Amino acid sequence: VQDKVIVITGAAGVLGTSMVHHFAEQGAKVVILDRNEEAGRRLEEEVKAEGGEVMFLYTDVLDKQVLEGNYTEIMARYGRIDELINGAGGNMAGATIAPDKTIFDLDIEAVRKVVDLNLFGIILPTMTFTRAMIEQKQGSIINISSESAIRPLTRVAGYGVAKKFFEKSRRKRLTARRGRDKFPLLRRGEILAARSEKNFGVRKKSC
């Protein structure tokens, strides 16, 4: 990844922060995209202090206009985008089914928000940033998914539906106008379980 330009959405979160530090240490030029400006700026300063090449930009993965502005700034500074990691996502209480509740108790507005974030929060950045990859005729996209995409976990209805979409779509080869794009996928549960096994010698069940 030396000198590669890696764009990460949700980069100021727990997983994103680890990825930013890792890729910067490997010599990549990392673009931190996050709506939490305070956390994003703090992470940017940390990486710069460690000698890494990094740039923070405020974003909203559900706002195409904001994403287009991000794209313009990234291309003006680096002239290319080699990798996009769609790490933005999350859940909220109203979109889950508690043990003492049923599907009839779901807050539909909360479900909509969760689906929008975890579905369109991948689609819109992908539509925006892959334009550079198509022009370059190379690039990679990593979508961060979840074990809830393949089996029910803690009754995360909205979250599981959105992640399931990309769990299915990744199985199909997507051909762009001028080049082929690969869409690998990492599941959050697999990352956390692997880290637990490495650090503690115990493989924990995660959700």
GROMACS .gro file of C-alpha atoms in nm, residues 1 46-47 68 92 178:
model
    6
    1VAL     CA    1   0.000   0.000   0.000
   46GLU     CA    2  -0.218   1.184   1.581
   47VAL     CA    3  -0.121   1.032   1.248
   68GLU     CA    4  -1.879   1.537  -0.437
   92MET     CA    5  -2.984   0.240   1.686
  178ARG     CA    6  -1.369   0.109  -1.860
   0.00000   0.00000   0.00000
